[in-house]
PDB file of C-alpha atoms and ligand atoms in Angstrom:
ATOM      1  CA  MET A   1       6.070  21.119  -5.881  1.00 57.00           C
ATOM      2  CA  GLN A   2       3.050  20.895  -7.255  1.00 54.00           C
ATOM      3  CA  PHE A   3       0.950  17.435  -8.108  1.00 55.00           C
ATOM      4  CA  GLN A   4      -1.997  16.616 -11.271  1.00 51.00           C
ATOM      5  CA  TRP A   5      -3.769  14.192 -10.883  1.00 53.00           C
ATOM      6  CA  TYR A   6      -6.372  13.654 -13.412  1.00 49.00           C
ATOM      7  CA  PRO A   7      -9.118  10.743 -12.251  1.00 55.00           C
ATOM      8  CA  GLY A   8      -9.955   9.986 -15.834  1.00 62.00           C
ATOM      9  CA  HIS A   9      -7.337   7.332 -15.935  1.00 62.00           C
ATOM     10  CA  MET A  10      -8.971   5.579 -12.779  1.00 67.00           C
ATOM     11  CA  THR A  11     -12.548   6.097 -14.384  1.00 73.00           C
ATOM     12  CA  LYS A  12     -13.013   3.098 -15.438  1.00 75.00           C
ATOM     13  CA  ALA A  13     -10.916   0.975 -12.762  1.00 74.00           C
ATOM     14  CA  LYS A  14     -13.713   2.911 -10.305  1.00 77.00           C
ATOM     15  CA  ARG A  15     -16.598   1.655 -12.346  1.00 80.00           C
ATOM     16  CA  ALA A  16     -15.578  -2.300 -12.454  1.00 79.00           C
ATOM     17  CA  MET A  17     -14.651  -2.119  -8.879  1.00 82.00           C
ATOM     18  CA  GLN A  18     -18.540  -0.821  -8.094  1.00 84.00           C
ATOM     19  CA  GLU A  19     -19.812  -3.960 -10.259  1.00 85.00           C
ATOM     20  CA  ASP A  20     -17.556  -6.383  -8.247  1.00 87.00           C
ATOM     21  CA  LEU A  21     -18.009  -4.586  -4.720  1.00 89.00           C
ATOM     22  CA  LYS A  22     -22.007  -6.460  -5.493  1.00 88.00           C
ATOM     23  CA  LEU A  23     -20.576  -9.454  -4.771  1.00 88.00           C
ATOM     24  CA  ILE A  24     -18.439  -9.312  -2.250  1.00 92.00           C
ATOM     25  CA  ASP A  25     -18.988  -8.905   1.860  1.00 92.00           C
ATOM     26  CA  VAL A  26     -15.450  -8.366   2.987  1.00 94.00           C
ATOM     27  CA  ILE A  27     -13.830  -5.740   1.798  1.00 95.00           C
ATOM     28  CA  ILE A  28      -9.509  -6.405   2.230  1.00 96.00           C
ATOM     29  CA  GLU A  29      -8.231  -2.193   1.333  1.00 96.00           C
ATOM     30  CA  LEU A  30      -4.089  -2.884   1.438  1.00 97.00           C
ATOM     31  CA  VAL A  31      -2.617  -0.444   2.279  1.00 97.00           C
ATOM     32  CA  ASP A  32       1.795   0.164   2.379  1.00 98.00           C
ATOM     33  CA  ALA A  33       3.069   0.438   5.897  1.00 98.00           C
ATOM     34  CA  ARG A  34       5.411   3.009   5.316  1.00 98.00           C
ATOM     35  CA  VAL A  35       2.325   5.277   4.585  1.00 97.00           C
ATOM     36  CA  PRO A  36      -0.846   4.157   6.020  1.00 97.00           C
ATOM     37  CA  PHE A  37      -2.233   6.912   6.295  1.00 95.00           C
ATOM     38  CA  SER A  38      -1.464   8.767   3.253  1.00 94.00           C
ATOM     39  CA  SER A  39      -2.012   5.261   0.212  1.00 94.00           C
ATOM     40  CA  LYS A  40      -5.449   4.086   2.062  1.00 93.00           C
ATOM     41  CA  ASN A  41      -8.698   5.712  -0.075  1.00 87.00           C
ATOM     42  CA  PRO A  42     -10.699   7.952   1.873  1.00 81.00           C
ATOM     43  CA  ASP A  43     -13.715   6.980  -0.860  1.00 80.00           C
ATOM     44  CA  ILE A  44     -14.287   3.247  -0.414  1.00 86.00           C
ATOM     45  CA  ASP A  45     -15.372   3.978   2.956  1.00 84.00           C
ATOM     46  CA  GLN A  46     -18.929   4.729   1.619  1.00 82.00           C
ATOM     47  CA  LEU A  47     -18.431   2.467  -1.672  1.00 82.00           C
ATOM     48  CA  ALA A  48     -18.096  -0.162   1.055  1.00 85.00           C
ATOM     49  CA  ASN A  49     -21.247   0.817   2.864  1.00 81.00           C
ATOM     50  CA  GLY A  50     -21.995  -1.764   5.145  1.00 81.00           C
ATOM     51  CA  LYS A  51     -19.718  -4.838   4.463  1.00 90.00           C
ATOM     52  CA  SER A  52     -16.803  -5.958   7.338  1.00 90.00           C
ATOM     53  CA  ARG A  53     -13.656  -4.861   6.737  1.00 95.00           C
ATOM     54  CA  ILE A  54     -10.271  -5.612   6.737  1.00 97.00           C
ATOM     55  CA  ILE A  55      -7.196  -3.020   6.440  1.00 98.00           C
ATOM     56  CA  ILE A  56      -3.895  -4.719   5.816  1.00 98.00           C
ATOM     57  CA  LEU A  57      -0.569  -3.041   6.205  1.00 98.00           C
ATOM     58  CA  ASN A  58       1.342  -4.480   3.529  1.00 98.00           C
ATOM     59  CA  LYS A  59       5.134  -4.023   3.313  1.00 98.00           C
ATOM     60  CA  TYR A  60       6.345  -3.933   6.496  1.00 98.00           C
ATOM     61  CA  ASP A  61       9.309  -4.957   6.693  1.00 98.00           C
ATOM     62  CA  LEU A  62      10.591  -1.711   4.459  1.00 98.00           C
ATOM     63  CA  ALA A  63       8.708   0.325   7.783  1.00 98.00           C
ATOM     64  CA  ASP A  64       9.291   1.233  10.973  1.00 98.00           C
ATOM     65  CA  ALA A  65       8.328  -1.435  13.319  1.00 98.00           C
ATOM     66  CA  GLU A  66       7.341   1.028  16.227  1.00 97.00           C
ATOM     67  CA  CYS A  67       5.247   2.997  13.944  1.00 98.00           C
ATOM     68  CA  THR A  68       4.132   0.046  12.310  1.00 98.00           C
ATOM     69  CA  SER A  69       2.132  -1.281  15.708  1.00 98.00           C
ATOM     70  CA  SER A  70       0.785   2.371  16.329  1.00 98.00           C
ATOM     71  CA  TRP A  71      -0.719   2.623  12.811  1.00 98.00           C
ATOM     72  CA  MET A  72      -2.503  -0.775  13.697  1.00 98.00           C
ATOM     73  CA  LYS A  73      -2.855   0.220  16.786  1.00 98.00           C
ATOM     74  CA  TYR A  74      -4.953   2.993  15.174  1.00 98.00           C
ATOM     75  CA  TYR A  75      -7.242   1.400  12.387  1.00 97.00           C
ATOM     76  CA  GLU A  76      -8.757  -1.153  15.452  1.00 97.00           C
ATOM     77  CA  GLU A  77      -9.768   1.471  17.348  1.00 96.00           C
ATOM     78  CA  LYS A  78     -11.424   2.625  13.850  1.00 94.00           C
ATOM     79  CA  GLY A  79     -13.416  -0.158  14.206  1.00 93.00           C
ATOM     80  CA  TYR A  80     -10.783  -1.828  11.198  1.00 96.00           C
ATOM     81  CA  PHE A  81      -9.510  -5.586  11.786  1.00 97.00           C
ATOM     82  CA  VAL A  82      -6.440  -5.227  11.272  1.00 98.00           C
ATOM     83  CA  THR A  83      -3.117  -6.873  10.142  1.00 98.00           C
ATOM     84  CA  LYS A  84       0.253  -6.651   8.250  1.00 98.00           C
ATOM     85  CA  VAL A  85       2.204  -8.430   5.694  1.00 98.00           C
ATOM     86  CA  ASN A  86       4.973  -9.106   3.630  1.00 98.00           C
ATOM     87  CA  ALA A  87       3.596 -10.032   0.699  1.00 96.00           C
ATOM     88  CA  LYS A  88       6.592 -10.735  -1.147  1.00 96.00           C
ATOM     89  CA  SER A  89       8.458 -12.934   1.362  1.00 96.00           C
ATOM     90  CA  GLY A  90       5.229 -14.488   2.124  1.00 95.00           C
ATOM     91  CA  ALA A  91       5.624 -13.502   5.963  1.00 97.00           C
ATOM     92  CA  GLY A  92       1.960 -12.890   8.128  1.00 96.00           C
ATOM     93  CA  VAL A  93      -0.157 -14.179   4.855  1.00 93.00           C
ATOM     94  CA  LYS A  94      -1.605 -17.444   6.102  1.00 89.00           C
ATOM     95  CA  ALA A  95      -2.651 -15.409   9.312  1.00 93.00           C
ATOM     96  CA  VAL A  96      -4.723 -13.447   7.164  1.00 93.00           C
ATOM     97  CA  ASN A  97      -7.098 -16.465   6.967  1.00 89.00           C
ATOM     98  CA  ASP A  98      -8.184 -16.200  10.509  1.00 91.00           C
ATOM     99  CA  VAL A  99      -8.815 -12.678  10.409  1.00 95.00           C
ATOM    100  CA  ILE A 100     -10.750 -12.945   7.663  1.00 93.00           C
ATOM    101  CA  GLN A 101     -12.501 -15.729   9.725  1.00 90.00           C
ATOM    102  CA  LYS A 102     -13.434 -13.152  12.836  1.00 93.00           C
ATOM    103  CA  ALA A 103     -13.938 -10.269  10.680  1.00 93.00           C
ATOM    104  CA  CYS A 104     -16.989 -12.164   8.838  1.00 89.00           C
ATOM    105  CA  GLN A 105     -18.171 -14.191  11.712  1.00 88.00           C
ATOM    106  CA  GLU A 106     -21.083 -11.957  12.639  1.00 87.00           C
ATOM    107  CA  LYS A 107     -22.279 -13.029   9.359  1.00 85.00           C
ATOM    108  CA  ILE A 108     -21.461 -16.527   9.109  1.00 83.00           C
ATOM    109  CA  GLU A 109     -23.697 -16.001  12.228  1.00 87.00           C
ATOM    110  CA  ARG A 110     -26.359 -14.097  10.729  1.00 87.00           C
ATOM    111  CA  ASP A 111     -26.873 -16.890   7.688  1.00 86.00           C
ATOM    112  CA  ARG A 112     -26.652 -19.544   9.697  1.00 86.00           C
ATOM    113  CA  LYS A 113     -29.490 -18.450  11.959  1.00 92.00           C
ATOM    114  CA  ARG A 114     -31.752 -18.222   8.756  1.00 92.00           C
ATOM    115  CA  GLY A 115     -31.017 -20.760   7.795  1.00 91.00           C
ATOM    116  CA  ILE A 116     -28.185 -20.677   5.288  1.00 86.00           C
ATOM    117  CA  LEU A 117     -25.092 -23.186   5.202  1.00 81.00           C
ATOM    118  CA  ASN A 118     -23.090 -23.667   2.175  1.00 78.00           C
ATOM    119  CA  ARG A 119     -23.044 -19.733   0.727  1.00 83.00           C
ATOM    120  CA  PRO A 120     -19.538 -18.462   1.115  1.00 87.00           C
ATOM    121  CA  ILE A 121     -18.335 -15.197   2.183  1.00 88.00           C
ATOM    122  CA  ARG A 122     -16.758 -13.561  -0.453  1.00 92.00           C
ATOM    123  CA  ALA A 123     -13.888 -11.206  -0.375  1.00 94.00           C
ATOM    124  CA  MET A 124     -11.737  -9.009  -2.413  1.00 94.00           C
ATOM    125  CA  ILE A 125      -8.533  -7.338  -1.913  1.00 95.00           C
ATOM    126  CA  VAL A 126      -8.196  -3.638  -3.386  1.00 94.00           C
ATOM    127  CA  GLY A 127      -5.626  -0.294  -3.078  1.00 92.00           C
ATOM    128  CA  ILE A 128      -3.873   2.431  -4.807  1.00 89.00           C
ATOM    129  CA  PRO A 129      -1.653   1.289  -7.369  1.00 87.00           C
ATOM    130  CA  ASN A 130       1.521  -0.312  -6.249  1.00 91.00           C
ATOM    131  CA  VAL A 131       0.724  -1.201  -2.644  1.00 94.00           C
ATOM    132  CA  GLY A 132       1.416  -4.988  -3.560  1.00 94.00           C
ATOM    133  CA  LYS A 133      -1.894  -6.625  -4.574  1.00 94.00           C
ATOM    134  CA  SER A 134      -0.822  -8.540  -7.215  1.00 92.00           C
ATOM    135  CA  THR A 135       2.029  -9.685  -4.880  1.00 94.00           C
ATOM    136  CA  PHE A 136      -1.160 -10.474  -1.799  1.00 94.00           C
ATOM    137  CA  ILE A 137      -2.795 -12.952  -4.388  1.00 92.00           C
ATOM    138  CA  ASN A 138      -0.412 -14.722  -5.177  1.00 89.00           C
ATOM    139  CA  SER A 139       1.450 -15.516  -2.023  1.00 90.00           C
ATOM    140  CA  PHE A 140      -2.499 -16.351  -0.441  1.00 88.00           C
ATOM    141  CA  ALA A 141      -3.101 -18.140  -3.293  1.00 83.00           C
ATOM    142  CA  LYS A 142       0.346 -19.892  -3.173  1.00 77.00           C
ATOM    143  CA  LYS A 143      -0.706 -20.636   0.787  1.00 68.00           C
ATOM    144  CA  ALA A 144      -3.793 -21.343   1.000  1.00 61.00           C
ATOM    145  CA  CYS A 145      -6.140 -23.280  -2.004  1.00 51.00           C
ATOM    146  CA  THR A 146      -7.237 -23.583  -5.119  1.00 50.00           C
ATOM    147  CA  LYS A 147      -8.761 -21.702  -7.745  1.00 51.00           C
ATOM    148  CA  THR A 148     -12.995 -22.567  -7.950  1.00 51.00           C
ATOM    149  CA  GLY A 149     -12.749 -21.482 -11.711  1.00 49.00           C
ATOM    150  CA  ASN A 150     -16.062 -19.964 -13.497  1.00 47.00           C
ATOM    151  CA  LYS A 151     -19.045 -19.970 -11.902  1.00 46.00           C
ATOM    152  CA  PRO A 152     -21.585 -18.745 -14.873  1.00 40.00           C
ATOM    153  CA  GLY A 153     -24.401 -16.608 -13.642  1.00 40.00           C
ATOM    154  CA  VAL A 154     -23.712 -15.309 -10.401  1.00 45.00           C
ATOM    155  CA  THR A 155     -20.239 -14.120 -10.524  1.00 46.00           C
ATOM    156  CA  LYS A 156     -19.853 -14.344 -14.337  1.00 51.00           C
ATOM    157  CA  GLY A 157     -16.069 -14.355 -15.714  1.00 61.00           C
ATOM    158  CA  LYS A 158     -14.988 -14.055 -12.329  1.00 74.00           C
ATOM    159  CA  GLN A 159     -12.315 -16.499 -11.319  1.00 84.00           C
ATOM    160  CA  TRP A 160     -12.978 -16.948  -6.852  1.00 87.00           C
ATOM    161  CA  ILE A 161      -9.682 -18.684  -4.655  1.00 86.00           C
ATOM    162  CA  ARG A 162     -11.711 -20.895  -2.153  1.00 85.00           C
ATOM    163  CA  LEU A 163      -9.535 -20.259   1.003  1.00 80.00           C
ATOM    164  CA  ASN A 164     -11.254 -22.549   3.292  1.00 76.00           C
ATOM    165  CA  LYS A 165     -14.790 -23.637   3.125  1.00 76.00           C
ATOM    166  CA  ASN A 166     -16.337 -20.713   4.118  1.00 77.00           C
ATOM    167  CA  VAL A 167     -14.333 -17.958   2.452  1.00 83.00           C
ATOM    168  CA  GLU A 168     -13.731 -17.374  -1.394  1.00 89.00           C
ATOM    169  CA  LEU A 169     -11.919 -14.584  -2.563  1.00 91.00           C
ATOM    170  CA  LEU A 170     -12.300 -12.517  -6.116  1.00 91.00           C
ATOM    171  CA  ASP A 171      -8.947 -13.145  -7.604  1.00 86.00           C
ATOM    172  CA  THR A 172      -8.905  -9.404  -9.566  1.00 85.00           C
ATOM    173  CA  PRO A 173      -8.086  -6.720  -6.878  1.00 88.00           C
ATOM    174  CA  GLY A 174      -9.768  -2.821  -7.449  1.00 86.00           C
ATOM    175  CA  ILE A 175      -7.842  -0.418  -7.816  1.00 81.00           C
ATOM    176  CA  LEU A 176      -8.709   2.830  -5.664  1.00 81.00           C
ATOM    177  CA  TRP A 177      -7.088   5.996  -6.694  1.00 74.00           C
ATOM    178  CA  PRO A 178      -4.662   7.677  -4.641  1.00 73.00           C
ATOM    179  CA  LYS A 179      -6.558  10.968  -2.982  1.00 71.00           C
ATOM    180  CA  PHE A 180      -4.432  13.629  -3.124  1.00 69.00           C
ATOM    181  CA  GLU A 181      -5.693  17.226  -2.456  1.00 71.00           C
ATOM    182  CA  ASP A 182      -3.065  17.739   0.440  1.00 81.00           C
ATOM    183  CA  GLN A 183       0.157  17.979  -1.454  1.00 84.00           C
ATOM    184  CA  ALA A 184       1.768  16.739   1.401  1.00 89.00           C
ATOM    185  CA  ILE A 185       0.489  13.153   0.734  1.00 90.00           C
ATOM    186  CA  GLY A 186       1.071  13.321  -2.461  1.00 89.00           C
ATOM    187  CA  LEU A 187       4.625  14.100  -1.805  1.00 92.00           C
ATOM    188  CA  ARG A 188       4.722  11.157   0.777  1.00 94.00           C
ATOM    189  CA  LEU A 189       3.202   9.016  -2.389  1.00 92.00           C
ATOM    190  CA  ALA A 190       6.015  10.307  -4.640  1.00 92.00           C
ATOM    191  CA  PHE A 191       8.118   8.570  -2.222  1.00 95.00           C
ATOM    192  CA  ILE A 192       7.039   5.514  -2.066  1.00 95.00           C
ATOM    193  CA  GLY A 193       7.609   4.846  -6.008  1.00 91.00           C
ATOM    194  CA  SER A 194       3.022   4.881  -5.814  1.00 87.00           C
ATOM    195  CA  ILE A 195       3.053   8.758  -8.512  1.00 83.00           C
ATOM    196  CA  LYS A 196       4.033   8.145 -11.939  1.00 77.00           C
ATOM    197  CA  ASP A 197       8.005   9.754 -12.059  1.00 75.00           C
ATOM    198  CA  GLU A 198       6.818  12.084 -14.748  1.00 76.00           C
ATOM    199  CA  LEU A 199       4.515  13.764 -12.729  1.00 77.00           C
ATOM    200  CA  TYR A 200       7.314  15.271 -10.282  1.00 85.00           C
ATOM    201  CA  ASN A 201      10.878  16.431 -10.516  1.00 93.00           C
ATOM    202  CA  ILE A 202      13.257  13.886  -8.938  1.00 95.00           C
ATOM    203  CA  TYR A 203      15.879  16.009  -8.399  1.00 96.00           C
ATOM    204  CA  GLU A 204      12.569  18.348  -6.178  1.00 96.00           C
ATOM    205  CA  LEU A 205      11.523  15.330  -5.039  1.00 96.00           C
ATOM    206  CA  SER A 206      15.489  14.008  -3.432  1.00 97.00           C
ATOM    207  CA  ILE A 207      16.401  16.510  -1.545  1.00 97.00           C
ATOM    208  CA  LEU A 208      12.479  16.219   0.452  1.00 97.00           C
ATOM    209  CA  LEU A 209      12.911  13.370   0.662  1.00 98.00           C
ATOM    210  CA  LEU A 210      16.580  13.894   2.682  1.00 97.00           C
ATOM    211  CA  GLU A 211      15.279  16.888   5.111  1.00 97.00           C
ATOM    212  CA  TYR A 212      12.635  14.345   5.843  1.00 97.00           C
ATOM    213  CA  LEU A 213      15.426  11.831   6.836  1.00 97.00           C
ATOM    214  CA  ASN A 214      17.821  14.095   8.586  1.00 96.00           C
ATOM    215  CA  GLU A 215      15.014  14.890  10.497  1.00 95.00           C
ATOM    216  CA  HIS A 216      13.597  11.481  11.719  1.00 96.00           C
ATOM    217  CA  TYR A 217      16.033   8.855  10.236  1.00 96.00           C
ATOM    218  CA  PRO A 218      19.416  11.232  10.707  1.00 93.00           C
ATOM    219  CA  ASP A 219      22.080   8.433  10.367  1.00 92.00           C
ATOM    220  CA  SER A 220      20.128   6.230   7.720  1.00 96.00           C
ATOM    221  CA  VAL A 221      21.810   8.250   4.906  1.00 97.00           C
ATOM    222  CA  SER A 222      25.130   8.764   6.076  1.00 95.00           C
ATOM    223  CA  SER A 223      25.898   5.505   6.928  1.00 94.00           C
ATOM    224  CA  PHE A 224      25.023   3.865   3.969  1.00 97.00           C
ATOM    225  CA  TYR A 225      26.705   5.502   2.113  1.00 96.00           C
ATOM    226  CA  GLN A 226      29.609   6.060   3.628  1.00 94.00           C
ATOM    227  CA  ILE A 227      29.740  10.124   3.439  1.00 92.00           C
ATOM    228  CA  THR A 228      30.285  12.645   6.323  1.00 88.00           C
ATOM    229  CA  SER A 229      26.689  12.720   8.678  1.00 82.00           C
ATOM    230  CA  GLU A 230      26.477  16.481   7.834  1.00 78.00           C
ATOM    231  CA  GLN A 231      22.681  17.717   7.014  1.00 79.00           C
ATOM    232  CA  VAL A 232      22.653  19.863   4.250  1.00 94.00           C
ATOM    233  CA  PRO A 233      20.711  18.196   1.642  1.00 96.00           C
ATOM    234  CA  SER A 234      22.414  19.289  -1.310  1.00 96.00           C
ATOM    235  CA  SER A 235      26.054  18.789  -0.414  1.00 96.00           C
ATOM    236  CA  GLN A 236      24.324  15.062   0.500  1.00 97.00           C
ATOM    237  CA  LEU A 237      23.456  14.699  -2.928  1.00 97.00           C
ATOM    238  CA  GLU A 238      26.282  16.133  -3.844  1.00 96.00           C
ATOM    239  CA  ALA A 239      28.176  13.440  -1.640  1.00 96.00           C
ATOM    240  CA  ILE A 240      25.896  10.524  -3.065  1.00 97.00           C
ATOM    241  CA  ALA A 241      26.904  11.634  -6.829  1.00 97.00           C
ATOM    242  CA  LYS A 242      30.605  11.120  -5.821  1.00 96.00           C
ATOM    243  CA  ARG A 243      30.409   8.364  -4.105  1.00 95.00           C
ATOM    244  CA  ARG A 244      28.442   6.393  -6.658  1.00 95.00           C
ATOM    245  CA  GLY A 245      30.402   7.595  -9.662  1.00 95.00           C
ATOM    246  CA  CYS A 246      27.723   9.725 -10.732  1.00 96.00           C
ATOM    247  CA  VAL A 247      28.984  12.395 -13.097  1.00 96.00           C
ATOM    248  CA  LYS A 248      28.255  14.163 -16.921  1.00 94.00           C
ATOM    249  CA  SER A 249      30.939  13.727 -19.778  1.00 90.00           C
ATOM    250  CA  GLY A 250      33.030  17.043 -18.640  1.00 91.00           C
ATOM    251  CA  GLY A 251      33.215  15.362 -15.256  1.00 91.00           C
ATOM    252  CA  MET A 252      30.489  17.665 -13.675  1.00 95.00           C
ATOM    253  CA  LEU A 253      29.223  15.728 -11.032  1.00 96.00           C
ATOM    254  CA  ASP A 254      25.544  14.309 -11.941  1.00 97.00           C
ATOM    255  CA  VAL A 255      23.442  15.162  -9.347  1.00 97.00           C
ATOM    256  CA  ASP A 256      19.498  13.957 -10.628  1.00 96.00           C
ATOM    257  CA  LYS A 257      21.868  10.776 -11.175  1.00 97.00           C
ATOM    258  CA  ALA A 258      22.603  10.737  -7.881  1.00 98.00           C
ATOM    259  CA  ALA A 259      18.954  11.730  -6.722  1.00 97.00           C
ATOM    260  CA  LYS A 260      17.334   9.203  -8.606  1.00 97.00           C
ATOM    261  CA  CYS A 261      19.900   6.523  -7.092  1.00 97.00           C
ATOM    262  CA  PHE A 262      18.917   7.513  -4.113  1.00 98.00           C
ATOM    263  CA  VAL A 263      15.119   7.803  -4.199  1.00 97.00           C
ATOM    264  CA  ASP A 264      15.575   4.106  -5.611  1.00 97.00           C
ATOM    265  CA  ASP A 265      17.680   3.111  -2.892  1.00 98.00           C
ATOM    266  CA  PHE A 266      15.077   4.200  -0.673  1.00 98.00           C
ATOM    267  CA  ARG A 267      12.934   2.487  -2.076  1.00 96.00           C
ATOM    268  CA  ALA A 268      13.950  -0.647  -2.119  1.00 96.00           C
ATOM    269  CA  GLY A 269      14.767  -0.121   1.700  1.00 97.00           C
ATOM    270  CA  LYS A 270      18.206  -0.114   1.099  1.00 97.00           C
ATOM    271  CA  LEU A 271      17.851   2.984   3.493  1.00 97.00           C
ATOM    272  CA  GLY A 272      16.701   0.697   6.503  1.00 97.00           C
ATOM    273  CA  ALA A 273      13.299   0.520   7.764  1.00 97.00           C
ATOM    274  CA  ILE A 274      11.560   3.643   7.473  1.00 98.00           C
ATOM    275  CA  SER A 275       8.568   4.652   8.107  1.00 98.00           C
ATOM    276  CA  LEU A 276       7.052   8.301   6.425  1.00 98.00           C
ATOM    277  CA  GLU A 277       4.130   9.359   8.338  1.00 97.00           C
ATOM    278  CA  GLN A 278       3.780   9.193  12.492  1.00 95.00           C
ATOM    279  CA  VAL A 279       0.344   8.687  13.501  1.00 96.00           C
ATOM    280  CA  ASN A 280       0.871  11.652  16.218  1.00 82.00           C
ATOM    281  CA  GLN A 281       1.289  13.997  13.518  1.00 70.00           C
TER     282      GLN A 281
HETATM  283  P1  LIG B 301       0.275  -3.825  -7.340  1.00 84.93           P
HETATM  284  O1  LIG B 301      -0.670  -4.616  -7.323  1.00 84.93           O
HETATM  285  O2  LIG B 301      -0.560  -3.244  -5.643  1.00 84.93           O
HETATM  286  O3  LIG B 301      -0.092  -2.749  -8.384  1.00 84.93           O
HETATM  287  O4  LIG B 301       1.532  -4.144  -6.166  1.00 84.93           O
HETATM  288  P2  LIG B 301       2.164  -5.079  -7.228  1.00 84.93           P
HETATM  289  O5  LIG B 301       2.062  -6.297  -6.108  1.00 84.93           O
HETATM  290  O6  LIG B 301       2.747  -5.030  -8.277  1.00 84.93           O
HETATM  291  O7  LIG B 301       3.964  -5.076  -6.195  1.00 84.93           O
HETATM  292  C1  LIG B 301       4.746  -4.070  -6.924  1.00 84.93           C
HETATM  293  C2  LIG B 301       6.133  -3.784  -6.238  1.00 84.93           C
HETATM  294  O8  LIG B 301       5.882  -4.020  -4.652  1.00 84.93           O
HETATM  295  C3  LIG B 301       6.715  -5.036  -6.477  1.00 84.93           C
HETATM  296  O9  LIG B 301       8.353  -4.732  -6.873  1.00 84.93           O
HETATM  297  C4  LIG B 301       6.641  -5.884  -5.396  1.00 84.93           C
HETATM  298  O10 LIG B 301       8.035  -6.938  -5.955  1.00 84.93           O
HETATM  299  C5  LIG B 301       7.297  -5.201  -4.235  1.00 84.93           C
HETATM  300  N1  LIG B 301       5.985  -6.171  -3.206  1.00 84.93           N
HETATM  301  C6  LIG B 301       4.998  -6.496  -2.605  1.00 84.93           C
HETATM  302  N2  LIG B 301       4.958  -6.636  -1.669  1.00 84.93           N
HETATM  303  C7  LIG B 301       6.079  -6.560  -1.164  1.00 84.93           C
HETATM  304  C8  LIG B 301       6.632  -6.336   0.509  1.00 84.93           C
HETATM  305  O11 LIG B 301       5.680  -7.153   1.100  1.00 84.93           O
HETATM  306  N3  LIG B 301       7.516  -5.993   0.547  1.00 84.93           N
HETATM  307  C9  LIG B 301       8.636  -5.688   0.023  1.00 84.93           C
HETATM  308  N4  LIG B 301       9.705  -5.117   0.105  1.00 84.93           N
HETATM  309  N5  LIG B 301       8.051  -5.325  -1.331  1.00 84.93           N
HETATM  310  C10 LIG B 301       6.684  -5.702  -1.964  1.00 84.93           C
HETATM  311  P3  LIG B 301       8.650  -4.413  -8.228  1.00 84.93           P
HETATM  312  O12 LIG B 301       9.666  -3.561  -8.018  1.00 84.93           O
HETATM  313  O13 LIG B 301       7.521  -3.838  -9.244  1.00 84.93           O
HETATM  314  O14 LIG B 301       8.124  -5.659  -8.570  1.00 84.93           O
HETATM  315  P4  LIG B 301       9.167  -6.944  -8.311  1.00 84.93           P
HETATM  316  O15 LIG B 301      11.310  -6.647  -9.379  1.00 84.93           O
HETATM  317  O16 LIG B 301      10.108  -6.678  -7.079  1.00 84.93           O
HETATM  318  O17 LIG B 301       9.490  -8.086  -9.036  1.00 84.93           O
END
């Protein structure tokens, strides 16, 4: 399956984000815990030059806990400050405050030595579409603090959320573009729903997802749909169609409908906590 991506769509968002980055001391990149590598945009490393970096693995409720721990270690070893959250339920969100504090410790010290005492650290959330940026900001804003309102001049038109006396968060996230010269990355992003549905064939996508699950989580499909645990994706899809009553008007099984149903169930976490990439692969 071939994916096409049109960077033109992202040009405006990229320019806006570059402007915002000028105001920022620490960049908090949200990635999807099910695909912590594929949902990370490598270009941000250049744009973020010299700034403190935090990676948050969001949606950890949907990912395999063991894989999530390995990925957290992987990024820590690369020099990032790392944590995991479930932005939807709010789990782990409050602790992000401490991570920001740690990530900015050096900067706060440096400022203090120069006699700059009351300049707050400014943070910004970035991430590719659908990783949960808005959900996270809402949850964080509720837990932490109050909005500071516009500050004409320095940060014209921007809303900042005051997290504590030292840190402010820009309330609009930076949208990064997914990066997938590598088709395997495109495929994983399609599995989690970060690529527009029109860009792929749902039947083919579901077959590939079934192949992956059969290899890595062999019982997940049979136990959720209560179908026999055979491992041929096309037959599994027919069994799902029967189980879900996906039939066309002439009584034929509607496997495309079953495919859509299956992929949606996976994305919603109904098949269990499943990761789509491992650190050592
Ligand atoms: P974005 O700003 O990065 O584009 O993402 P957004 O916050 O809109 O979140 C995308 C989807 O991911 C939303 O689902 C949101 O509820 C879900 N989500 C965000 N964080 C988490 C999390 O930690 N765990 C889980 N399980 N889901 C999360 P949606 O179906 O588009 O909307 P909704 O029906 O849930 O509101």
